[in-house]
Short mmCIF file of C-alpha atoms in Angstrom, two decimals:
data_model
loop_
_atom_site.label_atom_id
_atom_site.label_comp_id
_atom_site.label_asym_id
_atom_site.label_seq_id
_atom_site.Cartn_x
_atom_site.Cartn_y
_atom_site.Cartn_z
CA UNK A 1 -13.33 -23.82 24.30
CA UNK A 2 -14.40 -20.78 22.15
CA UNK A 3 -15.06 -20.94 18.58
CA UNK A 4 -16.65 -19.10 15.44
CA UNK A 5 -19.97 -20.07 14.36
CA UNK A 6 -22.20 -18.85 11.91
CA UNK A 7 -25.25 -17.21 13.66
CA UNK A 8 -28.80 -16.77 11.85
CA UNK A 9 -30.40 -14.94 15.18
CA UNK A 10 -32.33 -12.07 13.48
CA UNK A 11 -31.70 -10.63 10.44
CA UNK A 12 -29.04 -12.04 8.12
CA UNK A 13 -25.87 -14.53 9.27
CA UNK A 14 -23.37 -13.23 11.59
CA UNK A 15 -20.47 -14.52 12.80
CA UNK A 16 -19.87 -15.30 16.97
CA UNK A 17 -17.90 -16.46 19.29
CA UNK A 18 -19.78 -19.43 20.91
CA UNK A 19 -18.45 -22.47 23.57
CA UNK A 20 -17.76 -25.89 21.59
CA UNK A 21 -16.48 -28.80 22.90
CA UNK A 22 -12.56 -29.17 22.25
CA UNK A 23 -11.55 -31.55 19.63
CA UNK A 24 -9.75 -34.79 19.74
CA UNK A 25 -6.82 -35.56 17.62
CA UNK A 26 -7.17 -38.38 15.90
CA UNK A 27 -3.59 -40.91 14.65
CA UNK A 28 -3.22 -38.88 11.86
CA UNK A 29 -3.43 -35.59 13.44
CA UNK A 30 -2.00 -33.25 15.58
CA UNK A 31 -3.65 -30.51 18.28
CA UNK A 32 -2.99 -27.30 18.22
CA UNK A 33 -3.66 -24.30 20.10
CA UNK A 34 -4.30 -21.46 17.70
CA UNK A 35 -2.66 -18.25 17.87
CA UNK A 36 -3.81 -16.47 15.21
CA UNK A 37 -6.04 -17.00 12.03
CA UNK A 38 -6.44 -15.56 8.76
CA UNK A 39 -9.83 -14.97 6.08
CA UNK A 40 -10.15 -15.93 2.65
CA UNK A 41 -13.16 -14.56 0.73
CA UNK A 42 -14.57 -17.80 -0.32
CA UNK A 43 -14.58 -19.34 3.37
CA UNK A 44 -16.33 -15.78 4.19
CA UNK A 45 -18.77 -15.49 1.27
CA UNK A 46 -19.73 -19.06 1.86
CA UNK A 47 -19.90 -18.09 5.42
CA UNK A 48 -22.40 -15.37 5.45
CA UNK A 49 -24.36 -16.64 2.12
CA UNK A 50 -25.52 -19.97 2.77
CA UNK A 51 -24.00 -21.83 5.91
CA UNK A 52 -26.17 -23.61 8.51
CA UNK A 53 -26.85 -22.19 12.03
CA UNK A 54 -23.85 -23.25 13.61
CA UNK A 55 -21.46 -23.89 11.07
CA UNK A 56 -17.80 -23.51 11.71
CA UNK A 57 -15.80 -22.17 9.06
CA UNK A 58 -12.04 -20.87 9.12
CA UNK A 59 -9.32 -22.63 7.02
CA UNK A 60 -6.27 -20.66 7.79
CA UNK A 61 -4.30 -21.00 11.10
CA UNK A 62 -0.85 -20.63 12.78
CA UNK A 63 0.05 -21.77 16.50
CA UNK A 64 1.29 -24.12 19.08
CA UNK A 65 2.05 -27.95 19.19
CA UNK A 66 -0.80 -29.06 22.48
CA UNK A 67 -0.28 -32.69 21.94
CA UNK A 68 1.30 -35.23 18.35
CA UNK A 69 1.62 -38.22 17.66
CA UNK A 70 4.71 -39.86 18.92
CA UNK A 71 6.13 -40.76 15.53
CA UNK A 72 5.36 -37.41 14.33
CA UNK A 73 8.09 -34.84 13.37
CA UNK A 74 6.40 -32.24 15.96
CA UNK A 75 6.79 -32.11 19.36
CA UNK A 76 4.62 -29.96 22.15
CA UNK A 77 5.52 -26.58 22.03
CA UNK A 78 6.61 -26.48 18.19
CA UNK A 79 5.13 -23.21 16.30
CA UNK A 80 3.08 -24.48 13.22
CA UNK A 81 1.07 -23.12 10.10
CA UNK A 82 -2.18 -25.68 9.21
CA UNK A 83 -4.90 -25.97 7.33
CA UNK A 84 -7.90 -27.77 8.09
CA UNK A 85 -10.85 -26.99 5.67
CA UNK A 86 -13.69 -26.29 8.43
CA UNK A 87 -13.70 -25.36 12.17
CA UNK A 88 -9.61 -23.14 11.96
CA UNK A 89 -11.18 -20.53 13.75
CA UNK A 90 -11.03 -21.73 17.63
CA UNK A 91 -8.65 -21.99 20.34
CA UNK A 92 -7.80 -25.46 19.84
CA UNK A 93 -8.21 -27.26 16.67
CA UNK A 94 -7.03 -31.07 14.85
CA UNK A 95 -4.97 -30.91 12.42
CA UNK A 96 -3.87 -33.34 9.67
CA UNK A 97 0.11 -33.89 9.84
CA UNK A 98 0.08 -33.93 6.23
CA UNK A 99 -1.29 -30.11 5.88
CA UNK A 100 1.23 -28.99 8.97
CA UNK A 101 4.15 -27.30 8.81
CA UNK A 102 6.42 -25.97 11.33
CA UNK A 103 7.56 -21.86 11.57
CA UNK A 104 10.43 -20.77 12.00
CA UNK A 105 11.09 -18.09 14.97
CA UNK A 106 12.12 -15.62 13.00
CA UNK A 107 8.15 -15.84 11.69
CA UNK A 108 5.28 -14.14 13.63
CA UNK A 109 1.97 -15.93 13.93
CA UNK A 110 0.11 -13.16 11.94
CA UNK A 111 2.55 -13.61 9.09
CA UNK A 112 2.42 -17.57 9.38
CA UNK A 113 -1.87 -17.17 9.39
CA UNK A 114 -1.40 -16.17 5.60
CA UNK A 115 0.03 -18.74 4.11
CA UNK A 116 -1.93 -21.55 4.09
CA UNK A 117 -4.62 -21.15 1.52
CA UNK A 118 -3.27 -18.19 -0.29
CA UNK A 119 0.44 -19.22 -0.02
CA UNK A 120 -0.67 -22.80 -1.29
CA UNK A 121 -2.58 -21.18 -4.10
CA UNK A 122 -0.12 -19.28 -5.87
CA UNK A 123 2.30 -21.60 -5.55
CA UNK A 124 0.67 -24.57 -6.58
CA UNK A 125 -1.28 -22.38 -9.79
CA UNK A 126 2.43 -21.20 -10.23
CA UNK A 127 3.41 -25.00 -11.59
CA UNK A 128 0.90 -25.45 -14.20
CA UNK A 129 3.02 -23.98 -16.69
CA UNK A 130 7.02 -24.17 -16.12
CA UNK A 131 8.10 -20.88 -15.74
CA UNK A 132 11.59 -18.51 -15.52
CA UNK A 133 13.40 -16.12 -17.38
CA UNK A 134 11.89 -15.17 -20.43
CA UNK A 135 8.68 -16.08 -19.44
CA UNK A 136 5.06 -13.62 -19.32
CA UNK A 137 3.16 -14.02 -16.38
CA UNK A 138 -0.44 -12.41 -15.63
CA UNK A 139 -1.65 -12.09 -12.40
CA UNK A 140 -5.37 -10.81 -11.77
CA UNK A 141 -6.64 -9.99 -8.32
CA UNK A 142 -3.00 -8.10 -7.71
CA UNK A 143 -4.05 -6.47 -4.01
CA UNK A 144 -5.95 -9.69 -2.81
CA UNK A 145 -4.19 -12.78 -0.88
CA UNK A 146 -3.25 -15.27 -3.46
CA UNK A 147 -2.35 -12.37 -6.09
CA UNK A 148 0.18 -11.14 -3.55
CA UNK A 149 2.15 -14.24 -3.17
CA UNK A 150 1.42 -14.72 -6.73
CA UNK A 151 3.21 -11.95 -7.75
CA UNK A 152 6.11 -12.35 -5.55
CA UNK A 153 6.67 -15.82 -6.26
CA UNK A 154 6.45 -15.51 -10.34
CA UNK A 155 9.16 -12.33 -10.13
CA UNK A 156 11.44 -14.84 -8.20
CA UNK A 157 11.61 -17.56 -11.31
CA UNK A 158 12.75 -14.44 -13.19
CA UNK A 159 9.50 -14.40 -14.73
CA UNK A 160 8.04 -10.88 -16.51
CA UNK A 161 5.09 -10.18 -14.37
CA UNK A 162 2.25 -8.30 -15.31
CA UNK A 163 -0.22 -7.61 -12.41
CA UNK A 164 -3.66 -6.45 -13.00
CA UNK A 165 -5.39 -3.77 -11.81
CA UNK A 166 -8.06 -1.35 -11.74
CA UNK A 167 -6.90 1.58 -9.46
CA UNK A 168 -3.65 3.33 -10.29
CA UNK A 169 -3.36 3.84 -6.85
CA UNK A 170 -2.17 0.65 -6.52
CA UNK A 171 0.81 0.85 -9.10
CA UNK A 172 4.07 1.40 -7.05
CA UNK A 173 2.96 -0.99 -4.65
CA UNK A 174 2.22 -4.06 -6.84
CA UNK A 175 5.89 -2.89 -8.95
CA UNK A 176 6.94 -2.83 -5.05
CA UNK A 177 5.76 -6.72 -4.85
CA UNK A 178 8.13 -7.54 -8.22
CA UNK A 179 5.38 -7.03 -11.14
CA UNK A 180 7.76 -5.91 -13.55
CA UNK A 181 4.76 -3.81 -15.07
CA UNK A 182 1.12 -2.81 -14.25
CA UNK A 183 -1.91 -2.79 -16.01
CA UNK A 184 -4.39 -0.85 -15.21
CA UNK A 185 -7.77 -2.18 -16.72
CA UNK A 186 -8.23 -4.33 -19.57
CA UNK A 187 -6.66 -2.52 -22.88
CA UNK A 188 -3.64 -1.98 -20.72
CA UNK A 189 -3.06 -5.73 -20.47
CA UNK A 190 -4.51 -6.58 -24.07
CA UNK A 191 -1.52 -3.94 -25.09
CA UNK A 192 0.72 -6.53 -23.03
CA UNK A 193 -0.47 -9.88 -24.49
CA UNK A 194 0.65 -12.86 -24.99
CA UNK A 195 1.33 -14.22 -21.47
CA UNK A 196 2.78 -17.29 -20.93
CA UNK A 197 0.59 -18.06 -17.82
CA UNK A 198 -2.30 -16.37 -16.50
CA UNK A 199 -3.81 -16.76 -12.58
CA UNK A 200 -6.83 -15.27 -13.08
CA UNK A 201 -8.88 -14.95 -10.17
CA UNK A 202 -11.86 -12.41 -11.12
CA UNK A 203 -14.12 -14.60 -13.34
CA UNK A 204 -16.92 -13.28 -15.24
CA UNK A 205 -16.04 -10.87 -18.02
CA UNK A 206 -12.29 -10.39 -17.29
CA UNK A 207 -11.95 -14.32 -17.35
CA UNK A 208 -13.52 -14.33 -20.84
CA UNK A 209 -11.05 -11.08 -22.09
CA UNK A 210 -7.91 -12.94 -20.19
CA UNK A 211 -8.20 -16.61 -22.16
CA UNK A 212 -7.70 -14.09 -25.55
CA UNK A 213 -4.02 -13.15 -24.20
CA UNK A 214 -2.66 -16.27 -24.33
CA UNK A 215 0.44 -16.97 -25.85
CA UNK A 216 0.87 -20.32 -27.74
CA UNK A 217 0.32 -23.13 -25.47
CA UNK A 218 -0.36 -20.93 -22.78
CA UNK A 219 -2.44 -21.90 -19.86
CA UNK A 220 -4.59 -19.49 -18.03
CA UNK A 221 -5.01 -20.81 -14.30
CA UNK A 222 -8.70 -19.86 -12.66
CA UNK A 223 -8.37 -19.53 -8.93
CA UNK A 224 -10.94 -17.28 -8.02
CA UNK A 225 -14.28 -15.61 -8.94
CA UNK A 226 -13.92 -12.82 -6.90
CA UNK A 227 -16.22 -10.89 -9.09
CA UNK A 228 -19.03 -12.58 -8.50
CA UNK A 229 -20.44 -12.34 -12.39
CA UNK A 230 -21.76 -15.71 -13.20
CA UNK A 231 -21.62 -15.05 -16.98
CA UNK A 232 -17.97 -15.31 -19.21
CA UNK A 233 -18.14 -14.85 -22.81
CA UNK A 234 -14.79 -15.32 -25.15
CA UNK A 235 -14.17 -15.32 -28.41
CA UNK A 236 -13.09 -19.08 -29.24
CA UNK A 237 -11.14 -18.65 -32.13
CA UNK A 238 -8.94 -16.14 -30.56
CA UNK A 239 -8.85 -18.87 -27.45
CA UNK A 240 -7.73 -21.54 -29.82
CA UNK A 241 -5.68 -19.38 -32.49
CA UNK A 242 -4.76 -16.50 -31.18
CA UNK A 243 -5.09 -12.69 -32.96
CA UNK A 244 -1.78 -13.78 -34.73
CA UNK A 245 -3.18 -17.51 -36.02
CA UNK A 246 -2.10 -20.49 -35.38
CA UNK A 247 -1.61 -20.70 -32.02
CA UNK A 248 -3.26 -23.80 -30.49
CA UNK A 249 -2.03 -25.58 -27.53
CA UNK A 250 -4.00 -23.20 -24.88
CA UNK A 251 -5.32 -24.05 -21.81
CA UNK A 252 -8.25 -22.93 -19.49
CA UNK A 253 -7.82 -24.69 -16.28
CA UNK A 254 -9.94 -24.67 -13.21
CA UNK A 255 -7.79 -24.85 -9.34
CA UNK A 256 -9.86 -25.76 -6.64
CA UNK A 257 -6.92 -25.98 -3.48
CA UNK A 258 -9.05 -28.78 -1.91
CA UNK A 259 -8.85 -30.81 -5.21
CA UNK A 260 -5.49 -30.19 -5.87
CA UNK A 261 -4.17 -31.44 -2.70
CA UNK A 262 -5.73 -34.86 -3.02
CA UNK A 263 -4.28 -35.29 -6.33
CA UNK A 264 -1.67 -38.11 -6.65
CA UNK A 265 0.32 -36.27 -9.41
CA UNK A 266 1.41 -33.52 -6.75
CA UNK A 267 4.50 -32.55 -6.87
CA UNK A 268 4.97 -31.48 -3.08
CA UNK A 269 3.32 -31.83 0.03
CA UNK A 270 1.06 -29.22 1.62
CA UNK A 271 3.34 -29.52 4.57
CA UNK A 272 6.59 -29.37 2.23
CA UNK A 273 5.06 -25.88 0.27
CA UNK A 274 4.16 -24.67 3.66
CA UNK A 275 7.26 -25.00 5.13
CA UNK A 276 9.37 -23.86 1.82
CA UNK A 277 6.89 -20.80 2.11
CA UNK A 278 7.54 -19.77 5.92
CA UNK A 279 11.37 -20.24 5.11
CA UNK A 280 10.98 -17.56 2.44
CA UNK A 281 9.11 -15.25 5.13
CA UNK A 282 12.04 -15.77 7.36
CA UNK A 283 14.67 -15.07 4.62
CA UNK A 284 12.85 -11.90 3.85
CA UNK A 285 12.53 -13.41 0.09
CA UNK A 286 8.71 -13.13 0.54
CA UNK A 287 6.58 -10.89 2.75
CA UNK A 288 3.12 -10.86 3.98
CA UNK A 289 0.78 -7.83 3.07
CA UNK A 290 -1.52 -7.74 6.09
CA UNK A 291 -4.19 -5.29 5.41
CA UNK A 292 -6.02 -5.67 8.92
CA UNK A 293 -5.24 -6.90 11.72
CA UNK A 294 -7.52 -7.11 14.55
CA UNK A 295 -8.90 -9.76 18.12
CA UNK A 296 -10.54 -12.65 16.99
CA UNK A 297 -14.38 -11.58 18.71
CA UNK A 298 -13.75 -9.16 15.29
CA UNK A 299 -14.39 -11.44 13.26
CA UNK A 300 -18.07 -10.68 11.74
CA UNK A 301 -16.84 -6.75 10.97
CA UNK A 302 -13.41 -7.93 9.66
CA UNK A 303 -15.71 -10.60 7.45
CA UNK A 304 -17.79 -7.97 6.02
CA UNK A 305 -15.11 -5.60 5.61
CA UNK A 306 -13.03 -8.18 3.27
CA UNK A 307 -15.95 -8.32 1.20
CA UNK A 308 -16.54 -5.15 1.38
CA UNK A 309 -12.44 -5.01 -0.17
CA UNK A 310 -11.98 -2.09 2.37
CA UNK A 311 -8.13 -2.87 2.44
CA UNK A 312 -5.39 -4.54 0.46
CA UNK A 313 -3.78 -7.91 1.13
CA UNK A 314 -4.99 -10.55 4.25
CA UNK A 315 -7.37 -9.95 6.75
CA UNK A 316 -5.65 -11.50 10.46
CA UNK A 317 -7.35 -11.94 13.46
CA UNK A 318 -5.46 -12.81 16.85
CA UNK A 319 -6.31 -15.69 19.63
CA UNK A 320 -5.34 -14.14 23.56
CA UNK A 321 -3.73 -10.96 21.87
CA UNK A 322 -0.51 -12.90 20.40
CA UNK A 323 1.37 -12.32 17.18
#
């Protein structure tokens, strides 16, 4: 079968198609024949910035039931969203039961291809700090995968959503998303302060500004370092008390998806939140921003491209011209 792997021929690290052998499910697992798969800038920074020659990365997918157990809720020929956390971009690929979920028709593959680690992201972030009417949510990295869902999800609690941004350009479609309001740059949302919740996915000197607007016993939820700025600075006391005094109670935490789904505490499955998620697609409740969409031998442009942040939303790439 064909695959991606990381190339280091010549100068830099590409990304290829190359022949692999095709897996084997294992009890626990399930085969499927992908359809179409989806990028995440982590997967592709740590793709192109440190991966071995012939590394196979890809965590997002969406396709077809080859072969499942026979106690299994999924049958050959179901359509499925999975996430494995190496080796999703290929033509076949294992996948654990347990991070499977099944689409409904109504749901394309492209669509389906987003879910998994941004859909996952925002919604598990989402329950760190009960939220609904009444409540001031933040959302950083507004345009990018998890910030989109993030958005959407928040505005359905009832939530006040602020999304972050630093192009105007981008206003009427985040309010278009549900953000009940926009900031653009960093006075606009210290003039919007305190928020309830924070998902904060730029790091670096926004992170350090963003643990500031907390309200008391807020918790700011780091998904992301899209930024790439190593360095955060913060003024504690405003962490701890707030500009008003006395706050207390706030919270810095730091989501990692792999760690999070291992954690006994959870509240739902992967496959549960997957599933709830691809219902909302087909309800129309939530929708997919797909900023390109392209064939899977793509892959290395549409890689650089997203990190490039040449477009809005999820890069998709599609297996045998399906979607």
């Amino acid at each position: 079968m064909r695959a991606v792997i990381v190339s280091k021929a010549g100068a830099g690290s590409r990304l290829v198609l190359a022949e692999r052998p095709a897996p084997e499910a294992d009890a626990n697992e399930a085969l499927v024949r992908v359809r179409a798969i989806s990028l995440n800038n982590g997967e592709v920074r740590g793709a192109l910035n440190g991966a071995a020659d012939g590394d196979r990365p890809g965590w997002d997918l969406a396709g077809v039931i080859e072969a499942a157990p026979e106690d299994s809720v999924f049958r050959a020929g179901d359509r499925v969203v999975g996430l494995v956390w190496s080796g999703a971009w290929a033509e076949r690929v294992a996948v654990p039961l347990d991070r499977l979920a099944k689409i409904p028709d109504e749901v394309s593959f492209a669509a389906a291809a987003t879910l998994p680690v941004a859909g996952l992201t925002a919604a598990i972030a989402l329950r760190k700090k009960p939220i609904g009417p009444g409540s001031r949510v933040l959302v950083t990295a507004a345009t990018g995968g998890v910030g989109v869902y993030a958005i959407q999800l928040a505005a359905a609690t009832g939530a006040h959503v602020t999304a972050f941004t630093r192009d105007v350009s981008q206003t009427d479609f985040l309010r278009g998303l549900g953000a009940s309001a926009v900031a653009v740059g960093v006075e606009a949302a210290q003039a919007a302060e305190p928020f309830d919740l924070i998902l904060e996915g730029v790091a670096g000197a926004l992170l350090g500004e963003a643990l500031m607007w907390l309200a008391p016993r807020g918790v700011c939820v780091l998904f992301g370092d899209a930024s790439e700025d190593k360095l955060t600075t913060f003024d504690a006391s405003r962490f701890r008390l707030g500009s008003g005094g006395a706050f207390g109670g706030t919270v810095l935490y730091g989501f990692f998806l792999i760690e999070e789904l291992t954690r006994s505490d959870r509240l739902a499955s992967a496959s549960d939140l997957l599933a709830d998620l691809a219902g909302r697609l087909a309800s129309g409740s939530l929708r997919p921003v797909i900023g390109w969409t392209g064939p899977w031998h793509d892959v290395d442009t549409t890689a650089k491209a997203l990190l490039r942040r040449e477009f809005v939303g999820k890069a998709v790439l599609l297996l045998d011209d399906q979607s």
